[in-house]
Short mmCIF file of C-alpha atoms in Angstrom, two decimals:
data_model
loop_
_atom_site.label_atom_id
_atom_site.label_comp_id
_atom_site.label_asym_id
_atom_site.label_seq_id
_atom_site.Cartn_x
_atom_site.Cartn_y
_atom_site.Cartn_z
CA MET A 1 -119.13 -26.87 235.06
CA SER A 2 -120.99 -23.53 234.77
CA ARG A 3 -122.16 -21.97 231.53
CA ALA A 4 -119.28 -19.48 231.88
CA GLY A 5 -117.21 -22.13 229.91
CA ARG A 6 -114.12 -24.11 230.04
CA SER A 7 -111.02 -22.45 231.27
CA PRO A 8 -107.74 -22.67 229.20
CA ARG A 9 -106.36 -26.21 229.66
CA ALA A 10 -102.73 -27.27 229.93
CA ASP A 11 -103.80 -30.27 227.78
CA PRO A 12 -105.68 -28.72 224.82
CA ALA A 13 -107.14 -32.07 223.81
CA VAL A 14 -110.92 -32.27 224.50
CA ARG A 15 -112.81 -35.52 224.69
CA VAL A 16 -115.97 -34.87 222.59
CA LEU A 17 -119.08 -36.97 222.13
CA TYR A 18 -120.54 -36.03 218.76
CA ILE A 19 -124.20 -36.96 218.20
CA SER A 20 -125.90 -36.75 214.80
CA TYR A 21 -129.19 -38.15 213.52
CA ASP A 22 -127.73 -37.68 210.05
CA GLY A 23 -125.38 -40.39 208.76
CA LEU A 24 -121.71 -40.04 208.00
CA THR A 25 -122.41 -42.04 204.87
CA ASP A 26 -125.14 -39.64 203.70
CA PRO A 27 -124.22 -36.89 201.25
CA LEU A 28 -124.72 -34.42 204.02
CA GLY A 29 -122.48 -36.36 206.35
CA GLN A 30 -119.81 -36.45 203.62
CA SER A 31 -119.90 -32.68 203.12
CA GLN A 32 -120.98 -31.16 206.35
CA ILE A 33 -119.98 -33.54 209.16
CA LEU A 34 -116.91 -35.63 208.34
CA PRO A 35 -114.62 -32.87 207.07
CA TYR A 36 -115.21 -30.71 210.16
CA LEU A 37 -114.68 -33.60 212.61
CA ALA A 38 -111.54 -34.70 210.77
CA GLY A 39 -110.14 -31.23 211.04
CA CYS A 40 -110.91 -31.14 214.77
CA ALA A 41 -109.26 -34.54 215.29
CA GLU A 42 -106.18 -33.31 213.49
CA ALA A 43 -105.82 -30.63 216.15
CA GLY A 44 -105.56 -33.39 218.72
CA HIS A 45 -109.20 -33.44 219.94
CA ARG A 46 -110.54 -36.97 220.73
CA LEU A 47 -113.89 -37.63 219.18
CA THR A 48 -116.41 -40.38 219.60
CA ILE A 49 -119.23 -40.25 217.03
CA VAL A 50 -122.75 -41.55 217.14
CA SER A 51 -124.66 -41.32 213.87
CA PHE A 52 -127.66 -43.02 212.21
CA GLU A 53 -126.90 -44.75 208.97
CA LYS A 54 -129.21 -45.96 206.27
CA ASP A 55 -128.60 -49.60 205.30
CA GLU A 56 -127.92 -48.99 201.57
CA ARG A 57 -125.49 -46.01 202.28
CA LEU A 58 -123.67 -48.04 204.96
CA ALA A 59 -123.24 -50.89 202.58
CA LEU A 60 -121.95 -48.55 199.92
CA LEU A 61 -119.58 -46.32 201.93
CA GLY A 62 -119.31 -47.85 205.39
CA GLU A 63 -115.80 -49.25 205.01
CA GLN A 64 -114.50 -46.07 203.31
CA VAL A 65 -115.96 -43.86 206.12
CA ARG A 66 -114.57 -46.21 208.82
CA GLY A 67 -111.15 -46.07 207.28
CA LEU A 68 -111.23 -42.28 207.29
CA VAL A 69 -112.49 -42.14 210.90
CA GLU A 70 -109.88 -44.54 212.12
CA ALA A 71 -107.12 -42.74 210.17
CA HIS A 72 -107.88 -39.57 212.27
CA GLY A 73 -107.98 -41.35 215.54
CA MET A 74 -111.82 -41.03 215.97
CA GLU A 75 -114.19 -43.69 217.21
CA TRP A 76 -117.45 -44.36 215.39
CA ARG A 77 -120.56 -45.94 216.85
CA PRO A 78 -123.06 -46.07 213.98
CA GLU A 79 -126.65 -46.90 214.73
CA ARG A 80 -129.20 -48.13 212.18
CA PHE A 81 -131.57 -45.66 210.78
CA ARG A 82 -135.15 -47.13 210.58
CA PRO A 83 -136.95 -45.97 207.46
CA SER A 84 -140.47 -47.05 208.45
CA PRO A 85 -143.10 -46.78 209.69
CA PRO A 86 -142.26 -43.14 209.96
CA LEU A 87 -143.51 -42.05 213.40
CA VAL A 88 -142.80 -45.39 215.06
CA ALA A 89 -139.32 -45.51 213.46
CA ARG A 90 -138.45 -41.99 214.70
CA ALA A 91 -139.49 -42.91 218.21
CA LEU A 92 -137.42 -46.04 218.14
CA ASP A 93 -134.44 -44.12 216.70
CA GLN A 94 -134.65 -41.59 219.56
CA MET A 95 -134.69 -44.45 222.10
CA ALA A 96 -131.68 -46.04 220.41
CA MET A 97 -129.83 -42.65 220.50
CA ARG A 98 -130.45 -42.19 224.22
CA ARG A 99 -129.36 -45.79 224.93
CA SER A 100 -126.16 -45.45 222.80
CA VAL A 101 -125.26 -42.09 224.41
CA GLU A 102 -125.91 -43.28 227.90
CA ARG A 103 -123.82 -46.44 227.34
CA LEU A 104 -120.91 -44.32 226.10
CA ALA A 105 -121.21 -42.01 229.08
CA ARG A 106 -120.78 -45.02 231.34
CA GLU A 107 -117.80 -46.30 229.34
CA GLN A 108 -115.91 -43.03 228.93
CA ARG A 109 -115.49 -39.55 230.39
CA PHE A 110 -116.39 -36.73 227.98
CA ASP A 111 -115.48 -33.12 228.39
CA LEU A 112 -118.15 -31.95 225.97
CA VAL A 113 -121.16 -33.22 224.00
CA HIS A 114 -121.48 -31.68 220.53
CA ALA A 115 -125.08 -32.26 219.32
CA ARG A 116 -126.02 -31.68 215.60
CA SER A 117 -129.63 -30.41 215.36
CA TYR A 118 -132.61 -30.91 217.61
CA PRO A 119 -133.06 -34.70 217.84
CA ALA A 120 -129.38 -35.15 218.80
CA ALA A 121 -129.50 -32.22 221.18
CA VAL A 122 -132.36 -33.74 223.14
CA ALA A 123 -130.15 -36.76 223.75
CA GLY A 124 -127.29 -34.46 224.53
CA LEU A 125 -129.34 -32.52 227.09
CA ARG A 126 -130.24 -35.70 228.84
CA LEU A 127 -126.51 -36.45 229.15
CA LYS A 128 -125.89 -33.09 230.52
CA ARG A 129 -128.54 -33.41 233.15
CA ARG A 130 -127.44 -36.84 234.24
CA HIS A 131 -123.66 -36.51 234.02
CA GLY A 132 -123.03 -32.72 233.98
CA VAL A 133 -121.34 -32.81 230.51
CA PRO A 134 -121.43 -29.36 228.92
CA LEU A 135 -123.64 -29.14 225.82
CA LEU A 136 -122.77 -27.52 222.52
CA PHE A 137 -126.12 -27.20 220.64
CA ASP A 138 -125.32 -26.99 216.97
CA MET A 139 -128.82 -26.00 215.80
CA ARG A 140 -128.41 -26.42 211.96
CA GLY A 141 -131.58 -24.50 211.38
CA PHE A 142 -134.81 -23.73 213.29
CA TRP A 143 -135.90 -27.38 212.85
CA PRO A 144 -139.54 -27.37 214.12
CA ASP A 145 -140.38 -24.24 212.23
CA SER A 146 -138.65 -25.63 209.11
CA ARG A 147 -140.90 -28.74 209.36
CA ARG A 148 -143.97 -26.56 209.59
CA ASP A 149 -142.90 -24.09 206.93
CA GLY A 150 -142.09 -26.93 204.53
CA GLY A 151 -145.62 -28.48 205.09
CA ARG A 152 -144.53 -31.60 206.89
CA TRP A 153 -146.13 -30.51 210.19
CA SER A 154 -149.22 -28.79 209.05
CA GLU A 155 -151.15 -26.46 211.37
CA ARG A 156 -154.32 -28.01 209.86
CA SER A 157 -153.37 -31.46 211.15
CA LEU A 158 -153.69 -32.58 214.78
CA LEU A 159 -150.52 -34.66 214.51
CA GLY A 160 -148.67 -31.70 212.85
CA ARG A 161 -149.74 -29.41 215.61
CA THR A 162 -148.78 -31.88 218.30
CA LEU A 163 -145.36 -32.59 216.93
CA TYR A 164 -144.71 -28.85 216.50
CA ARG A 165 -145.60 -28.00 220.07
CA ARG A 166 -143.57 -30.95 221.42
CA TRP A 167 -140.46 -29.86 219.56
CA LYS A 168 -140.97 -26.23 220.37
CA ALA A 169 -140.96 -27.24 224.10
CA HIS A 170 -137.65 -29.15 223.47
CA GLU A 171 -136.36 -26.06 221.76
CA ARG A 172 -137.14 -23.88 224.82
CA ALA A 173 -135.33 -26.36 227.11
CA LEU A 174 -132.28 -26.44 224.77
CA LEU A 175 -132.07 -22.74 224.56
CA ARG A 176 -132.33 -22.43 228.23
CA GLU A 177 -129.81 -25.09 229.28
CA SER A 178 -127.21 -25.35 226.48
CA ASP A 179 -123.75 -24.00 227.27
CA HIS A 180 -123.17 -22.72 223.76
CA ILE A 181 -125.37 -22.41 220.67
CA VAL A 182 -124.22 -22.48 216.98
CA ALA A 183 -126.36 -20.78 214.31
CA MET A 184 -125.71 -20.78 210.60
CA ALA A 185 -126.45 -17.14 210.00
CA ASP A 186 -126.06 -13.75 211.67
CA ALA A 187 -129.79 -13.21 211.04
CA ALA A 188 -130.49 -16.27 213.09
CA ARG A 189 -128.26 -15.19 215.90
CA ALA A 190 -130.38 -12.06 216.35
CA ALA A 191 -133.57 -14.12 216.34
CA ILE A 192 -132.34 -16.67 218.83
CA ARG A 193 -131.71 -13.92 221.39
CA THR A 194 -135.42 -13.11 221.33
CA MET A 195 -136.79 -16.66 221.36
CA PRO A 196 -138.57 -18.09 224.39
CA GLY A 197 -136.31 -20.03 226.67
CA TYR A 198 -133.16 -18.30 225.66
CA ALA A 199 -131.11 -17.59 228.79
CA GLY A 200 -127.94 -15.88 227.55
CA ALA A 201 -125.77 -18.67 226.29
CA PRO A 202 -123.06 -17.50 223.74
CA VAL A 203 -124.24 -17.83 220.18
CA SER A 204 -121.69 -18.42 217.39
CA VAL A 205 -122.26 -18.16 213.68
CA ILE A 206 -120.66 -20.92 211.47
CA PRO A 207 -122.18 -21.17 207.99
CA CYS A 208 -122.08 -24.29 205.76
CA CYS A 209 -118.62 -24.11 204.31
CA THR A 210 -116.99 -26.35 201.72
CA ASP A 211 -113.55 -27.70 200.94
CA PHE A 212 -112.02 -25.28 198.42
CA GLU A 213 -109.39 -28.03 197.75
CA LEU A 214 -112.11 -30.41 196.50
CA PHE A 215 -114.33 -27.76 194.73
CA ASP A 216 -112.28 -25.76 192.27
CA VAL A 217 -112.56 -23.83 189.03
CA ALA A 218 -112.50 -26.25 186.13
CA LEU A 219 -110.01 -25.90 183.21
CA PRO A 220 -111.68 -25.24 179.78
CA GLU A 221 -110.99 -28.75 178.64
CA GLN A 222 -112.54 -30.23 181.88
CA ARG A 223 -115.64 -28.06 181.39
CA ARG A 224 -115.99 -29.25 177.81
CA GLU A 225 -115.59 -32.91 178.84
CA ALA A 226 -118.27 -32.53 181.58
CA ARG A 227 -120.72 -30.90 179.13
CA ALA A 228 -120.10 -33.51 176.47
CA ALA A 229 -120.82 -36.29 179.03
CA LEU A 230 -124.17 -34.61 179.75
CA GLY A 231 -125.06 -34.00 176.08
CA ILE A 232 -124.85 -30.20 176.56
CA ALA A 233 -123.42 -28.04 173.75
CA GLU A 234 -120.29 -26.04 174.52
CA ASP A 235 -121.91 -22.62 173.88
CA ALA A 236 -125.28 -23.41 175.73
CA LEU A 237 -126.15 -21.24 178.76
CA VAL A 238 -126.67 -23.59 181.70
CA LEU A 239 -128.50 -22.91 184.94
CA VAL A 240 -127.37 -25.49 187.55
CA TYR A 241 -128.90 -26.64 190.74
CA VAL A 242 -127.42 -29.04 193.43
CA GLY A 243 -129.29 -30.93 196.10
CA SER A 244 -132.67 -31.79 197.28
CA LEU A 245 -135.99 -30.59 195.87
CA GLY A 246 -139.47 -30.20 197.34
CA THR A 247 -140.84 -28.57 200.51
CA ILE A 248 -138.83 -25.37 201.07
CA TYR A 249 -136.66 -25.46 197.82
CA ARG A 250 -138.97 -23.60 195.33
CA LEU A 251 -138.61 -25.85 192.27
CA GLU A 252 -141.47 -24.13 190.45
CA ASP A 253 -139.76 -20.71 190.77
CA GLN A 254 -136.45 -22.11 189.42
CA LEU A 255 -138.43 -23.42 186.43
CA ARG A 256 -140.09 -20.01 185.96
CA LEU A 257 -136.70 -18.36 185.99
CA PHE A 258 -135.39 -20.73 183.36
CA ASP A 259 -138.45 -20.12 181.24
CA LYS A 260 -137.53 -16.45 181.17
CA VAL A 261 -133.84 -17.14 180.57
CA ARG A 262 -134.46 -19.27 177.53
CA LEU A 263 -136.46 -16.49 175.87
CA ARG A 264 -133.27 -14.42 176.12
CA ARG A 265 -130.78 -17.13 175.06
CA ALA A 266 -131.87 -19.88 172.68
CA GLY A 267 -130.51 -23.32 173.55
CA ALA A 268 -130.37 -22.64 177.32
CA ARG A 269 -130.28 -25.66 179.49
CA LEU A 270 -131.16 -26.77 183.04
CA LEU A 271 -128.80 -29.01 185.02
CA PHE A 272 -129.91 -30.77 188.21
CA ILE A 273 -127.31 -32.55 190.29
CA GLY A 274 -128.86 -35.02 192.67
CA ARG A 275 -130.96 -38.10 192.81
CA HIS A 276 -133.82 -36.79 190.71
CA ARG A 277 -135.97 -38.28 187.96
CA LYS A 278 -136.19 -36.23 184.78
CA ALA A 279 -139.86 -37.28 184.38
CA ASP A 280 -140.69 -35.72 187.76
CA LEU A 281 -139.02 -32.50 186.73
CA LEU A 282 -140.86 -32.37 183.40
CA ALA A 283 -144.13 -33.10 185.24
CA ALA A 284 -143.51 -30.27 187.70
CA ALA A 285 -142.88 -27.91 184.80
CA GLY A 286 -146.08 -29.00 183.10
CA ALA A 287 -147.96 -28.45 186.27
CA ALA A 288 -146.59 -24.91 186.42
CA GLY A 289 -147.78 -24.30 182.82
CA ILE A 290 -144.20 -24.39 181.49
CA ALA A 291 -143.60 -26.59 178.35
CA LEU A 292 -140.16 -27.95 178.99
CA GLY A 293 -138.52 -30.12 176.35
CA GLU A 294 -136.76 -33.36 177.51
CA GLU A 295 -133.62 -32.21 175.76
CA GLU A 296 -133.63 -28.98 177.86
CA VAL A 297 -133.02 -30.81 181.09
CA SER A 298 -130.01 -32.86 182.27
CA VAL A 299 -129.88 -34.85 185.52
CA VAL A 300 -126.86 -36.35 187.08
CA ALA A 301 -126.38 -38.16 190.37
CA ALA A 302 -123.02 -37.86 192.04
CA GLU A 303 -121.10 -38.54 195.22
CA ARG A 304 -119.35 -35.56 196.87
CA ALA A 305 -116.03 -35.94 195.06
CA GLU A 306 -117.72 -35.59 191.67
CA ILE A 307 -120.14 -32.70 192.34
CA GLY A 308 -117.63 -29.99 191.60
CA ARG A 309 -117.09 -31.37 188.12
CA TRP A 310 -120.78 -31.16 187.27
CA ILE A 311 -121.16 -27.67 188.81
CA SER A 312 -118.47 -26.45 186.59
CA ALA A 313 -120.46 -27.52 183.57
CA GLY A 314 -122.98 -24.79 184.53
CA ASP A 315 -122.84 -21.00 184.10
CA VAL A 316 -125.04 -19.76 186.98
CA GLY A 317 -126.32 -21.59 190.04
CA THR A 318 -129.79 -21.30 191.60
CA CYS A 319 -130.52 -21.19 195.26
CA PHE A 320 -134.19 -20.51 196.06
CA TYR A 321 -135.84 -21.10 199.45
CA THR A 322 -139.24 -20.30 200.86
CA PRO A 323 -138.87 -17.01 202.74
CA ALA A 324 -140.16 -17.75 206.25
CA PHE A 325 -138.98 -17.58 209.85
CA SER A 326 -137.14 -20.88 209.63
CA SER A 327 -135.22 -19.58 206.58
CA LEU A 328 -133.35 -17.07 208.84
CA ASN A 329 -131.25 -20.01 210.00
CA VAL A 330 -130.45 -21.45 206.53
CA SER A 331 -126.96 -21.61 205.09
CA PRO A 332 -127.06 -23.45 201.72
CA THR A 333 -124.19 -25.82 201.24
CA LYS A 334 -124.84 -25.48 197.44
CA LEU A 335 -123.99 -21.75 197.63
CA ALA A 336 -120.52 -22.48 199.04
CA GLU A 337 -119.97 -25.14 196.43
CA TYR A 338 -121.10 -22.92 193.56
CA LEU A 339 -118.76 -20.14 194.67
CA ALA A 340 -115.76 -22.46 195.28
CA CYS A 341 -116.18 -23.54 191.67
CA GLY A 342 -116.27 -19.89 190.59
CA VAL A 343 -119.89 -20.18 189.51
CA PRO A 344 -122.13 -17.14 190.44
CA ALA A 345 -125.45 -17.69 192.00
CA ILE A 346 -128.96 -16.27 192.07
CA GLY A 347 -130.70 -16.65 195.43
CA ASN A 348 -133.48 -14.86 197.25
CA CYS A 349 -133.70 -12.52 200.25
CA GLN A 350 -134.82 -13.38 203.71
CA VAL A 351 -132.76 -16.62 203.61
CA GLY A 352 -130.02 -16.59 206.26
CA ASP A 353 -127.07 -14.39 205.16
CA VAL A 354 -127.32 -15.33 201.47
CA ALA A 355 -127.85 -11.77 200.33
CA ARG A 356 -124.95 -10.41 202.42
CA LEU A 357 -122.53 -13.15 201.33
CA LEU A 358 -123.37 -12.67 197.63
CA GLU A 359 -122.89 -8.95 198.01
CA ARG A 360 -119.57 -9.27 199.93
CA CYS A 361 -117.95 -11.53 197.37
CA ARG A 362 -119.70 -9.94 194.39
CA GLY A 363 -120.95 -13.56 193.61
CA GLY A 364 -124.31 -13.06 192.17
CA MET A 365 -127.63 -11.54 193.01
CA THR A 366 -130.75 -12.07 195.05
CA VAL A 367 -134.35 -11.50 194.16
CA ALA A 368 -136.57 -9.64 196.63
CA ASP A 369 -139.52 -12.07 195.91
CA PHE A 370 -140.73 -14.52 193.23
CA SER A 371 -142.91 -12.11 191.31
CA ASP A 372 -142.80 -12.18 187.52
CA ALA A 373 -140.97 -8.79 187.63
CA ALA A 374 -138.30 -9.99 190.00
CA LEU A 375 -137.58 -13.12 187.99
CA GLU A 376 -137.45 -11.06 184.77
CA ARG A 377 -134.74 -8.92 186.32
CA ALA A 378 -132.84 -12.02 187.43
CA ALA A 379 -133.18 -13.52 183.94
CA GLY A 380 -131.87 -10.32 182.44
CA ALA A 381 -128.79 -10.43 184.64
CA VAL A 382 -127.85 -14.01 183.89
CA LEU A 383 -125.74 -13.31 180.77
CA GLU A 384 -123.65 -10.82 182.73
CA LEU A 385 -123.28 -13.18 185.63
CA ALA A 386 -122.19 -16.00 183.43
CA ALA A 387 -119.30 -13.87 182.16
CA VAL A 388 -117.75 -13.44 185.64
CA ASP A 389 -114.03 -14.14 186.22
CA ARG A 390 -114.37 -17.50 187.95
CA VAL A 391 -110.92 -17.55 189.57
CA ALA A 392 -111.38 -14.09 190.99
CA LEU A 393 -114.85 -14.99 192.33
CA ARG A 394 -113.55 -18.10 194.01
CA GLU A 395 -110.81 -16.08 195.76
CA ARG A 396 -113.30 -13.49 196.97
CA ALA A 397 -115.51 -16.25 198.45
CA ARG A 398 -112.63 -18.18 200.07
CA PRO A 399 -112.37 -16.11 203.37
CA LEU A 400 -116.11 -16.43 203.85
CA LEU A 401 -116.81 -20.06 203.03
CA ASP A 402 -113.66 -22.19 202.91
CA LEU A 403 -113.75 -25.25 205.19
CA PRO A 404 -110.56 -24.43 207.28
CA HIS A 405 -112.19 -21.33 208.71
CA ALA A 406 -115.23 -23.43 209.95
CA VAL A 407 -112.90 -26.04 211.35
CA ALA A 408 -110.92 -23.37 213.24
CA ALA A 409 -114.19 -22.05 214.69
CA TYR A 410 -115.22 -25.52 216.07
CA ARG A 411 -111.67 -26.06 217.44
CA SER A 412 -112.03 -22.74 219.31
CA LEU A 413 -115.39 -23.78 220.76
CA TYR A 414 -114.12 -27.10 221.91
CA GLU A 415 -111.38 -25.37 223.86
CA ARG A 416 -113.53 -22.33 225.18
CA LEU A 417 -117.30 -22.46 225.34
CA ASP A 418 -117.59 -19.00 226.75
CA ARG A 419 -116.30 -17.21 223.64
CA PRO A 420 -118.58 -16.90 220.62
CA VAL A 421 -117.01 -17.03 217.20
CA THR A 422 -118.13 -15.85 213.77
CA VAL A 423 -116.88 -17.28 210.40
CA GLY A 424 -116.46 -14.79 207.65
#
């Protein structure tokens, strides 16, 4: 099949091999993989999924995920994610991925391989070359540059330089040979078209959306109950953050913003939703020269179904990333979750389409940089943002970031690879 794409079919069902190095039992898999695939399966497409699962997550959620997968008529072939030693484990995982994909290609005939991010796409490209299966390269960020920008593949390290060059070579091959490419931001689509190797494949834009049926505006009594469970006063001003920390996530600048907010509003609080240790957060504040009291910080770990409850205990969400080339292809899941709960957000410029999205739905503000002056302006806007009409904000964000729009986009791509789509 040529890159021109699949012609309309009498039978709209498409047999898809979906490859992901992320696990379906991981938080990311729960929020950004399973809901999309379930929606595509509901449209009649037949999906076989290869994913890499961590032992403890598989033990915790494996049966639940398998039940959901089977209820939607999908097939799941989980592989074991090897945690260590890092480089050897990654190489063994790549070999396991190639073997699993090749085995499936011998067992079944696929109309399309949908590969999530670079490691999966390399296996998908091998399948295309050997069996002629069209490749949908779902980039999910500029992965090699993200590793470098986040400090994991340092230019000062021989190993870092080697890994970066190797994966940039893979990137050129993927841009050259993929039948369709999915980016997460319009800013990234423009960049992709100028990147080495790009040979004219259609580029779609599908941001990280969320399920507005799962994330909703809390009733006043629900908000009070959540705050009480966290030991936060009803009248406290709360900055909330969801997700990972470290590398590109600018924890120090979030702490600096809070330091300026609490000067304006006594009793302000910080709420982190994720698997964090309060002691680490307090230590990071101390290293930044910020004296943060233990009572000023709350930390709660939650599975996906509970995240909305804790977000609703906050007043304003934070969403800071290192502005770099890799950030052009970032779409924060947390931003969609904040807005679905009617919680406005403060982000920063030069990060995907964050500034445009917040402007379009009047859902917060962005800082131009992380200077003291920029953070002072953001801190001064927090009280006004906290007073937003949450229901109205949620409805303004829905057309841009609600899950069904992303599912419809993927359904469209499964049926026609030659037509790019844009969500929102």
